[in-house]
């Protein structure tokens, strides 16, 4: 069976450029912290890759390489020299694990962070740091990070933007810290980074990465991260693979609506390559079984929680009714997706939805 993978928001295939960079990195087996010639060569390669990551992303600050987005979030939230933590209600589970006592900011009627609730939270004493996604992994909703950062800074606070779903697809937003995830953009699993304006924003803990993260750096994966970022299309939805699949996604959404289905957060500003689709009369679990049997890999929300029987916490926070959330799946494209993939899925969706109406 020729399968079609449409779960790129969970993880996207390794780009060939990243795979080649990893192979070259395996030859640099020395520890970058070692003082001998081999260690110094590894250090030079590491720092060159770090500079390439900064250039590819247009970042002027510092870069701490991590094992992924979850660790980057834990460092950014756990080591920030801030007195209070704020998180939006639709953040990834990793954010809530990193900031279990944070003040939760609700979504407004327009599917973005409630600005009045944020303003109220900023009246309390103590420097706040707020973790807010750039692109939501389940609905594709894009948060106005630049405006939210300005609101935080006016109150003496910082904004940590989780750009796991947007780095490599869009230009980075204006934020004080940025989290990126390698396996969402064509690098291997197990590599990510925390970008920050200044190391002074964090409390050091000792170890590697200037003393802000313990553990020997994964040099082959860092090289792969740099290569994957350099291989991406222009950072705009109007170019490359995003533009190529956009018409097919628009046709998919139109067909869903015509068949009585729904696109969640349809009126919000969204990443057009992530669709949260509700099918009338069929549970998301039943849909996934049928799509999988038909050769399509899709999911029911975040991969970290899609195996549970509970409705998506994120969809509920966006105001989606529990019954509706229980019939909603996510379809997401990536760098090797084609319009034909989306069109084939659209036909399959119609067939399954038709069975439900029969």
mmCIF file of C-alpha atoms in Angstrom:
data_model
loop_
_atom_site.group_PDB
_atom_site.id
_atom_site.type_symbol
_atom_site.label_atom_id
_atom_site.label_comp_id
_atom_site.label_asym_id
_atom_site.label_seq_id
_atom_site.Cartn_x
_atom_site.Cartn_y
_atom_site.Cartn_z
ATOM 1 C CA UNK A 1 0.000 0.000 0.000
ATOM 2 C CA UNK A 2 1.298 3.458 -0.892
ATOM 3 C CA UNK A 3 0.774 5.399 2.287
ATOM 4 C CA UNK A 4 0.402 9.173 2.551
ATOM 5 C CA UNK A 5 1.824 10.873 5.620
ATOM 6 C CA UNK A 6 -0.155 13.932 6.785
ATOM 7 C CA UNK A 7 0.939 14.225 10.412
ATOM 8 C CA UNK A 8 3.842 16.637 9.968
ATOM 9 C CA UNK A 9 2.799 18.735 12.970
ATOM 10 C CA UNK A 10 3.744 15.704 15.084
ATOM 11 C CA UNK A 11 7.052 15.130 13.321
ATOM 12 C CA UNK A 12 8.250 15.634 9.776
ATOM 13 C CA UNK A 13 10.587 13.380 7.775
ATOM 14 C CA UNK A 14 14.325 13.954 7.928
ATOM 15 C CA UNK A 15 15.511 16.163 5.089
ATOM 16 C CA UNK A 16 18.252 14.573 2.986
ATOM 17 C CA UNK A 17 20.505 17.568 3.655
ATOM 18 C CA UNK A 18 20.138 16.968 7.394
ATOM 19 C CA UNK A 19 20.887 13.260 7.028
ATOM 20 C CA UNK A 20 24.067 14.029 5.100
ATOM 21 C CA UNK A 21 25.136 16.580 7.713
ATOM 22 C CA UNK A 22 24.630 14.004 10.444
ATOM 23 C CA UNK A 23 26.781 11.474 8.604
ATOM 24 C CA UNK A 24 29.571 14.043 8.360
ATOM 25 C CA UNK A 25 29.104 14.885 12.038
ATOM 26 C CA UNK A 26 29.642 11.301 13.128
ATOM 27 C CA UNK A 27 33.257 11.620 11.930
ATOM 28 C CA UNK A 28 33.752 14.413 14.484
ATOM 29 C CA UNK A 29 33.504 12.046 17.437
ATOM 30 C CA UNK A 30 35.481 14.095 19.972
ATOM 31 C CA UNK A 31 33.851 15.971 22.854
ATOM 32 C CA UNK A 32 33.573 19.697 22.024
ATOM 33 C CA UNK A 33 34.602 20.489 25.610
ATOM 34 C CA UNK A 34 37.894 18.583 25.372
ATOM 35 C CA UNK A 35 41.067 20.734 25.134
ATOM 36 C CA UNK A 36 42.998 18.546 22.648
ATOM 37 C CA UNK A 37 43.110 19.058 18.895
ATOM 38 C CA UNK A 38 40.223 16.662 18.221
ATOM 39 C CA UNK A 39 38.057 18.388 20.817
ATOM 40 C CA UNK A 40 38.923 21.801 19.417
ATOM 41 C CA UNK A 41 37.919 20.649 15.933
ATOM 42 C CA UNK A 42 34.583 19.473 17.286
ATOM 43 C CA UNK A 43 34.144 22.811 19.080
ATOM 44 C CA UNK A 44 34.820 24.741 15.870
ATOM 45 C CA UNK A 45 32.204 22.666 14.054
ATOM 46 C CA UNK A 46 29.701 23.224 16.874
ATOM 47 C CA UNK A 47 30.190 26.979 16.934
ATOM 48 C CA UNK A 48 30.030 27.162 13.146
ATOM 49 C CA UNK A 49 26.697 25.280 13.224
ATOM 50 C CA UNK A 50 25.418 27.579 15.964
ATOM 51 C CA UNK A 51 26.253 30.612 13.823
ATOM 52 C CA UNK A 52 24.545 28.999 10.803
ATOM 53 C CA UNK A 53 21.382 28.411 12.856
ATOM 54 C CA UNK A 54 21.363 32.075 13.878
ATOM 55 C CA UNK A 55 21.888 33.231 10.301
ATOM 56 C CA UNK A 56 19.219 30.937 8.889
ATOM 57 C CA UNK A 57 16.680 32.183 11.418
ATOM 58 C CA UNK A 58 17.760 35.816 11.344
ATOM 59 C CA UNK A 59 18.417 35.747 15.102
ATOM 60 C CA UNK A 60 20.721 38.356 16.610
ATOM 61 C CA UNK A 61 20.892 36.999 20.166
ATOM 62 C CA UNK A 62 22.240 33.821 21.747
ATOM 63 C CA UNK A 63 21.526 30.141 20.994
ATOM 64 C CA UNK A 64 21.557 27.293 23.531
ATOM 65 C CA UNK A 65 21.320 23.899 21.836
ATOM 66 C CA UNK A 66 19.073 21.407 23.637
ATOM 67 C CA UNK A 67 17.679 17.906 23.225
ATOM 68 C CA UNK A 68 14.453 19.350 21.855
ATOM 69 C CA UNK A 69 11.649 21.817 22.496
ATOM 70 C CA UNK A 70 10.643 20.293 25.837
ATOM 71 C CA UNK A 71 14.094 20.862 27.330
ATOM 72 C CA UNK A 72 14.298 24.329 25.804
ATOM 73 C CA UNK A 73 10.979 25.213 27.426
ATOM 74 C CA UNK A 74 12.147 23.815 30.769
ATOM 75 C CA UNK A 75 15.322 25.912 30.644
ATOM 76 C CA UNK A 76 13.587 29.057 29.454
ATOM 77 C CA UNK A 77 10.795 28.912 32.020
ATOM 78 C CA UNK A 78 12.696 27.247 34.845
ATOM 79 C CA UNK A 79 15.898 29.293 34.740
ATOM 80 C CA UNK A 80 14.518 32.687 33.703
ATOM 81 C CA UNK A 81 15.236 35.481 36.174
ATOM 82 C CA UNK A 82 11.531 36.172 36.537
ATOM 83 C CA UNK A 83 9.221 36.071 39.532
ATOM 84 C CA UNK A 84 6.023 34.927 37.817
ATOM 85 C CA UNK A 85 5.061 32.631 34.967
ATOM 86 C CA UNK A 86 2.143 33.078 32.566
ATOM 87 C CA UNK A 87 1.067 30.570 29.910
ATOM 88 C CA UNK A 88 -1.733 30.594 27.379
ATOM 89 C CA UNK A 89 -4.477 27.996 27.786
ATOM 90 C CA UNK A 90 -3.598 26.307 24.474
ATOM 91 C CA UNK A 91 0.098 25.658 25.086
ATOM 92 C CA UNK A 92 1.707 22.269 24.559
ATOM 93 C CA UNK A 93 1.719 19.899 27.525
ATOM 94 C CA UNK A 94 5.496 20.456 27.848
ATOM 95 C CA UNK A 95 4.815 24.071 28.834
ATOM 96 C CA UNK A 96 2.481 23.059 31.634
ATOM 97 C CA UNK A 97 5.040 20.534 32.877
ATOM 98 C CA UNK A 98 7.714 23.237 32.902
ATOM 99 C CA UNK A 99 5.455 25.794 34.625
ATOM 100 C CA UNK A 100 2.908 23.856 36.724
ATOM 101 C CA UNK A 101 2.033 26.851 38.918
ATOM 102 C CA UNK A 102 1.728 29.398 36.108
ATOM 103 C CA UNK A 103 -1.189 31.747 35.661
ATOM 104 C CA UNK A 104 -3.218 30.497 32.684
ATOM 105 C CA UNK A 105 -4.294 33.091 30.122
ATOM 106 C CA UNK A 106 -7.619 32.288 28.373
ATOM 107 C CA UNK A 107 -8.321 32.673 24.684
ATOM 108 C CA UNK A 108 -10.436 35.576 23.510
ATOM 109 C CA UNK A 109 -13.343 35.387 21.111
ATOM 110 C CA UNK A 110 -10.964 35.784 18.150
ATOM 111 C CA UNK A 111 -8.953 32.642 19.121
ATOM 112 C CA UNK A 112 -5.955 34.658 20.298
ATOM 113 C CA UNK A 113 -4.739 35.337 23.825
ATOM 114 C CA UNK A 114 -7.227 37.495 25.735
ATOM 115 C CA UNK A 115 -5.416 40.856 25.894
ATOM 116 C CA UNK A 116 -7.530 42.087 28.803
ATOM 117 C CA UNK A 117 -6.695 38.993 30.842
ATOM 118 C CA UNK A 118 -3.025 39.509 30.041
ATOM 119 C CA UNK A 119 -3.230 43.167 31.056
ATOM 120 C CA UNK A 120 -4.797 42.172 34.394
ATOM 121 C CA UNK A 121 -2.096 39.565 35.012
ATOM 122 C CA UNK A 122 0.569 42.189 34.350
ATOM 123 C CA UNK A 123 -0.704 44.445 37.144
ATOM 124 C CA UNK A 124 0.698 42.095 39.802
ATOM 125 C CA UNK A 125 4.166 42.621 41.255
ATOM 126 C CA UNK A 126 7.223 40.772 40.035
ATOM 127 C CA UNK A 127 8.735 40.370 36.585
ATOM 128 C CA UNK A 128 6.585 37.959 34.527
ATOM 129 C CA UNK A 129 7.639 35.635 31.744
ATOM 130 C CA UNK A 130 4.857 34.457 29.443
ATOM 131 C CA UNK A 131 5.016 31.335 27.263
ATOM 132 C CA UNK A 132 2.859 31.707 24.149
ATOM 133 C CA UNK A 133 2.842 29.643 20.971
ATOM 134 C CA UNK A 134 3.471 31.253 17.625
ATOM 135 C CA UNK A 135 1.483 28.611 15.688
ATOM 136 C CA UNK A 136 -0.875 26.227 17.470
ATOM 137 C CA UNK A 137 -0.094 22.606 16.666
ATOM 138 C CA UNK A 138 -3.740 21.452 16.556
ATOM 139 C CA UNK A 139 -5.587 24.269 14.805
ATOM 140 C CA UNK A 140 -2.844 26.270 13.099
ATOM 141 C CA UNK A 141 -3.986 29.485 14.826
ATOM 142 C CA UNK A 142 -1.253 32.124 14.667
ATOM 143 C CA UNK A 143 -0.844 34.289 17.750
ATOM 144 C CA UNK A 144 0.101 37.996 17.339
ATOM 145 C CA UNK A 145 3.427 37.509 19.118
ATOM 146 C CA UNK A 146 4.870 40.918 18.222
ATOM 147 C CA UNK A 147 1.937 42.743 19.844
ATOM 148 C CA UNK A 148 1.937 40.449 22.876
ATOM 149 C CA UNK A 149 5.684 40.931 23.330
ATOM 150 C CA UNK A 150 5.212 44.691 23.289
ATOM 151 C CA UNK A 151 2.529 44.374 25.970
ATOM 152 C CA UNK A 152 4.835 42.228 28.131
ATOM 153 C CA UNK A 153 7.831 44.513 27.724
ATOM 154 C CA UNK A 154 5.790 47.589 28.614
ATOM 155 C CA UNK A 155 5.166 45.943 31.991
ATOM 156 C CA UNK A 156 8.809 44.906 32.420
ATOM 157 C CA UNK A 157 8.138 41.296 31.406
ATOM 158 C CA UNK A 158 9.452 38.858 28.824
ATOM 159 C CA UNK A 159 7.784 36.711 26.209
ATOM 160 C CA UNK A 160 8.941 33.189 25.377
ATOM 161 C CA UNK A 161 7.556 32.226 21.970
ATOM 162 C CA UNK A 162 7.187 28.515 21.302
ATOM 163 C CA UNK A 163 8.012 28.408 17.595
ATOM 164 C CA UNK A 164 8.112 24.616 17.310
ATOM 165 C CA UNK A 165 5.454 24.730 14.572
ATOM 166 C CA UNK A 166 6.640 27.881 12.805
ATOM 167 C CA UNK A 167 10.446 27.928 12.765
ATOM 168 C CA UNK A 168 11.620 27.118 9.270
ATOM 169 C CA UNK A 169 8.221 28.070 7.849
ATOM 170 C CA UNK A 170 7.854 31.713 8.899
ATOM 171 C CA UNK A 171 10.213 34.446 10.025
ATOM 172 C CA UNK A 172 10.693 34.405 13.774
ATOM 173 C CA UNK A 173 8.425 36.809 15.669
ATOM 174 C CA UNK A 174 9.753 39.525 17.940
ATOM 175 C CA UNK A 175 10.224 37.784 21.287
ATOM 176 C CA UNK A 176 12.675 37.702 24.177
ATOM 177 C CA UNK A 177 13.137 33.936 23.976
ATOM 178 C CA UNK A 178 12.264 31.516 21.177
ATOM 179 C CA UNK A 179 11.978 27.725 21.291
ATOM 180 C CA UNK A 180 12.575 25.630 18.180
ATOM 181 C CA UNK A 181 12.232 21.883 17.608
ATOM 182 C CA UNK A 182 14.406 20.082 15.080
ATOM 183 C CA UNK A 183 12.085 17.223 14.214
ATOM 184 C CA UNK A 184 9.291 19.615 13.235
ATOM 185 C CA UNK A 185 11.374 21.140 10.429
ATOM 186 C CA UNK A 186 13.333 18.255 8.907
ATOM 187 C CA UNK A 187 16.148 17.769 11.426
ATOM 188 C CA UNK A 188 16.361 14.607 13.545
ATOM 189 C CA UNK A 189 14.471 13.876 16.717
ATOM 190 C CA UNK A 190 16.485 14.834 19.785
ATOM 191 C CA UNK A 191 17.687 18.314 18.841
ATOM 192 C CA UNK A 192 16.262 21.763 19.437
ATOM 193 C CA UNK A 193 17.327 25.138 20.721
ATOM 194 C CA UNK A 194 16.475 27.973 23.057
ATOM 195 C CA UNK A 195 17.127 31.348 21.477
ATOM 196 C CA UNK A 196 17.368 34.295 23.847
ATOM 197 C CA UNK A 197 18.281 37.943 23.640
ATOM 198 C CA UNK A 198 20.904 37.728 26.396
ATOM 199 C CA UNK A 199 22.367 35.017 28.606
ATOM 200 C CA UNK A 200 21.796 37.358 31.563
ATOM 201 C CA UNK A 201 18.078 36.530 31.354
ATOM 202 C CA UNK A 202 18.816 33.055 32.733
ATOM 203 C CA UNK A 203 20.292 31.755 35.973
ATOM 204 C CA UNK A 204 23.282 29.485 35.156
ATOM 205 C CA UNK A 205 23.278 25.914 36.428
ATOM 206 C CA UNK A 206 26.730 24.775 35.336
ATOM 207 C CA UNK A 207 27.795 22.323 32.674
ATOM 208 C CA UNK A 208 27.926 22.901 28.933
ATOM 209 C CA UNK A 209 26.408 25.621 26.744
ATOM 210 C CA UNK A 210 28.094 28.481 28.609
ATOM 211 C CA UNK A 211 26.944 26.922 31.853
ATOM 212 C CA UNK A 212 23.214 27.081 31.106
ATOM 213 C CA UNK A 213 22.626 23.466 30.075
ATOM 214 C CA UNK A 214 24.345 20.316 31.306
ATOM 215 C CA UNK A 215 25.224 17.481 28.933
ATOM 216 C CA UNK A 216 27.614 16.902 26.054
ATOM 217 C CA UNK A 217 26.347 18.594 22.923
ATOM 218 C CA UNK A 218 24.947 16.323 20.211
ATOM 219 C CA UNK A 219 27.239 17.604 17.470
ATOM 220 C CA UNK A 220 25.885 15.489 14.558
ATOM 221 C CA UNK A 221 22.333 16.588 15.361
ATOM 222 C CA UNK A 222 23.345 20.258 15.677
ATOM 223 C CA UNK A 223 24.964 20.063 12.240
ATOM 224 C CA UNK A 224 21.765 18.472 10.920
ATOM 225 C CA UNK A 225 19.647 21.244 12.466
ATOM 226 C CA UNK A 226 21.703 23.898 10.695
ATOM 227 C CA UNK A 227 21.483 22.013 7.401
ATOM 228 C CA UNK A 228 17.709 21.519 7.688
ATOM 229 C CA UNK A 229 17.160 25.222 8.354
ATOM 230 C CA UNK A 230 19.355 26.193 5.412
ATOM 231 C CA UNK A 231 17.441 23.805 3.145
ATOM 232 C CA UNK A 232 13.997 25.243 3.887
ATOM 233 C CA UNK A 233 12.088 27.387 1.448
ATOM 234 C CA UNK A 234 11.803 31.135 1.753
ATOM 235 C CA UNK A 235 10.289 31.975 5.125
ATOM 236 C CA UNK A 236 6.874 32.863 3.783
ATOM 237 C CA UNK A 237 3.633 31.015 3.191
ATOM 238 C CA UNK A 238 3.697 32.514 -0.303
ATOM 239 C CA UNK A 239 6.696 30.427 -1.391
ATOM 240 C CA UNK A 240 7.823 26.834 -1.698
ATOM 241 C CA UNK A 241 5.882 23.811 -0.542
ATOM 242 C CA UNK A 242 3.448 25.863 1.554
ATOM 243 C CA UNK A 243 2.260 27.758 -1.491
ATOM 244 C CA UNK A 244 2.138 24.546 -3.520
ATOM 245 C CA UNK A 245 -0.270 22.758 -1.167
ATOM 246 C CA UNK A 246 -2.348 25.804 -0.185
ATOM 247 C CA UNK A 247 -4.943 25.473 -3.010
ATOM 248 C CA UNK A 248 -5.435 21.773 -2.236
ATOM 249 C CA UNK A 249 -5.958 22.580 1.446
ATOM 250 C CA UNK A 250 -8.501 25.238 0.465
ATOM 251 C CA UNK A 251 -10.352 22.675 -1.656
ATOM 252 C CA UNK A 252 -10.254 20.177 1.229
ATOM 253 C CA UNK A 253 -11.748 22.734 3.621
ATOM 254 C CA UNK A 254 -14.456 23.708 1.132
ATOM 255 C CA UNK A 255 -15.431 20.080 0.641
ATOM 256 C CA UNK A 256 -15.604 19.502 4.390
ATOM 257 C CA UNK A 257 -17.946 22.440 4.839
ATOM 258 C CA UNK A 258 -20.122 21.378 1.903
ATOM 259 C CA UNK A 259 -20.480 17.906 3.433
ATOM 260 C CA UNK A 260 -21.657 19.338 6.752
ATOM 261 C CA UNK A 261 -18.304 19.140 8.532
ATOM 262 C CA UNK A 262 -16.431 21.983 10.186
ATOM 263 C CA UNK A 263 -12.983 23.538 10.281
ATOM 264 C CA UNK A 264 -12.125 24.601 13.811
ATOM 265 C CA UNK A 265 -10.937 28.206 14.304
ATOM 266 C CA UNK A 266 -11.788 28.758 10.650
ATOM 267 C CA UNK A 267 -12.160 32.534 11.007
ATOM 268 C CA UNK A 268 -8.867 33.021 12.872
ATOM 269 C CA UNK A 269 -5.537 33.822 11.265
ATOM 270 C CA UNK A 270 -4.080 30.369 10.732
ATOM 271 C CA UNK A 271 -1.240 28.411 9.222
ATOM 272 C CA UNK A 272 -2.910 27.033 6.115
ATOM 273 C CA UNK A 273 -1.063 23.710 6.284
ATOM 274 C CA UNK A 274 -2.675 22.594 9.562
ATOM 275 C CA UNK A 275 -6.396 21.817 9.563
ATOM 276 C CA UNK A 276 -8.538 20.785 12.517
ATOM 277 C CA UNK A 277 -11.460 18.988 10.857
ATOM 278 C CA UNK A 278 -14.702 17.844 12.480
ATOM 279 C CA UNK A 279 -16.653 15.041 10.800
ATOM 280 C CA UNK A 280 -20.372 14.704 11.583
ATOM 281 C CA UNK A 281 -21.421 11.555 13.394
ATOM 282 C CA UNK A 282 -18.072 9.726 13.621
ATOM 283 C CA UNK A 283 -15.682 9.844 16.578
ATOM 284 C CA UNK A 284 -12.081 10.857 16.006
ATOM 285 C CA UNK A 285 -10.920 7.402 17.138
ATOM 286 C CA UNK A 286 -13.121 5.697 14.553
ATOM 287 C CA UNK A 287 -11.929 8.115 11.897
ATOM 288 C CA UNK A 288 -8.266 7.435 12.641
ATOM 289 C CA UNK A 289 -8.801 3.688 12.290
ATOM 290 C CA UNK A 290 -10.480 4.115 8.922
ATOM 291 C CA UNK A 291 -7.961 6.634 7.608
ATOM 292 C CA UNK A 292 -5.064 4.452 8.719
ATOM 293 C CA UNK A 293 -6.595 1.431 6.999
ATOM 294 C CA UNK A 294 -6.993 3.534 3.851
ATOM 295 C CA UNK A 295 -3.297 4.468 3.933
ATOM 296 C CA UNK A 296 -3.385 7.932 5.536
ATOM 297 C CA UNK A 297 -1.417 8.953 8.620
ATOM 298 C CA UNK A 298 -3.305 11.699 10.458
ATOM 299 C CA UNK A 299 -3.916 12.326 14.150
ATOM 300 C CA UNK A 300 -6.415 13.523 16.723
ATOM 301 C CA UNK A 301 -4.634 16.581 18.058
ATOM 302 C CA UNK A 302 -1.196 16.761 19.625
ATOM 303 C CA UNK A 303 0.792 13.538 19.319
ATOM 304 C CA UNK A 304 1.626 13.777 23.020
ATOM 305 C CA UNK A 305 -2.039 13.456 24.006
ATOM 306 C CA UNK A 306 -3.795 11.870 21.000
ATOM 307 C CA UNK A 307 -3.620 8.416 22.570
ATOM 308 C CA UNK A 308 -5.901 9.398 25.431
ATOM 309 C CA UNK A 309 -9.670 9.038 25.449
ATOM 310 C CA UNK A 310 -10.180 12.588 26.685
ATOM 311 C CA UNK A 311 -11.188 15.396 24.294
ATOM 312 C CA UNK A 312 -8.357 17.721 23.330
ATOM 313 C CA UNK A 313 -7.607 20.211 26.103
ATOM 314 C CA UNK A 314 -6.479 22.650 23.435
ATOM 315 C CA UNK A 315 -9.702 22.481 21.435
ATOM 316 C CA UNK A 316 -11.757 22.959 24.589
ATOM 317 C CA UNK A 317 -9.649 26.021 25.455
ATOM 318 C CA UNK A 318 -10.419 27.407 22.002
ATOM 319 C CA UNK A 319 -14.118 27.156 22.882
ATOM 320 C CA UNK A 320 -14.891 23.973 20.929
ATOM 321 C CA UNK A 321 -17.704 21.939 22.494
ATOM 322 C CA UNK A 322 -16.612 18.624 24.023
ATOM 323 C CA UNK A 323 -18.863 16.618 21.692
ATOM 324 C CA UNK A 324 -17.417 18.416 18.677
ATOM 325 C CA UNK A 325 -13.839 17.992 19.895
ATOM 326 C CA UNK A 326 -14.451 14.249 20.188
ATOM 327 C CA UNK A 327 -15.158 14.116 16.427
ATOM 328 C CA UNK A 328 -12.196 16.230 15.319
ATOM 329 C CA UNK A 329 -8.930 15.178 13.705
ATOM 330 C CA UNK A 330 -5.837 17.061 12.579
ATOM 331 C CA UNK A 331 -4.343 17.014 9.093
ATOM 332 C CA UNK A 332 -0.944 18.656 8.630
ATOM 333 C CA UNK A 333 1.410 18.934 5.654
ATOM 334 C CA UNK A 334 5.174 19.292 5.487
ATOM 335 C CA UNK A 335 8.146 19.905 3.243
ATOM 336 C CA UNK A 336 7.623 16.741 1.153
ATOM 337 C CA UNK A 337 3.818 16.968 0.895
ATOM 338 C CA UNK A 338 2.222 17.456 -2.514
ATOM 339 C CA UNK A 339 -1.162 18.738 -3.712
ATOM 340 C CA UNK A 340 -1.962 15.191 -4.833
ATOM 341 C CA UNK A 341 -1.533 13.956 -1.238
ATOM 342 C CA UNK A 342 -4.077 16.491 -0.013
ATOM 343 C CA UNK A 343 -6.494 15.786 -2.867
ATOM 344 C CA UNK A 344 -6.338 12.040 -2.191
ATOM 345 C CA UNK A 345 -7.073 12.621 1.488
ATOM 346 C CA UNK A 346 -9.994 14.898 0.590
ATOM 347 C CA UNK A 347 -11.545 12.098 -1.469
ATOM 348 C CA UNK A 348 -11.061 9.620 1.368
ATOM 349 C CA UNK A 349 -12.584 12.051 3.876
ATOM 350 C CA UNK A 350 -15.669 12.370 1.694
ATOM 351 C CA UNK A 351 -16.018 8.574 1.441
ATOM 352 C CA UNK A 352 -15.793 8.080 5.200
ATOM 353 C CA UNK A 353 -18.098 11.002 5.932
ATOM 354 C CA UNK A 354 -20.589 9.588 3.434
ATOM 355 C CA UNK A 355 -20.644 6.265 5.270
ATOM 356 C CA UNK A 356 -21.400 8.130 8.470
ATOM 357 C CA UNK A 357 -24.381 9.849 6.849
ATOM 358 C CA UNK A 358 -25.709 6.629 5.325
#
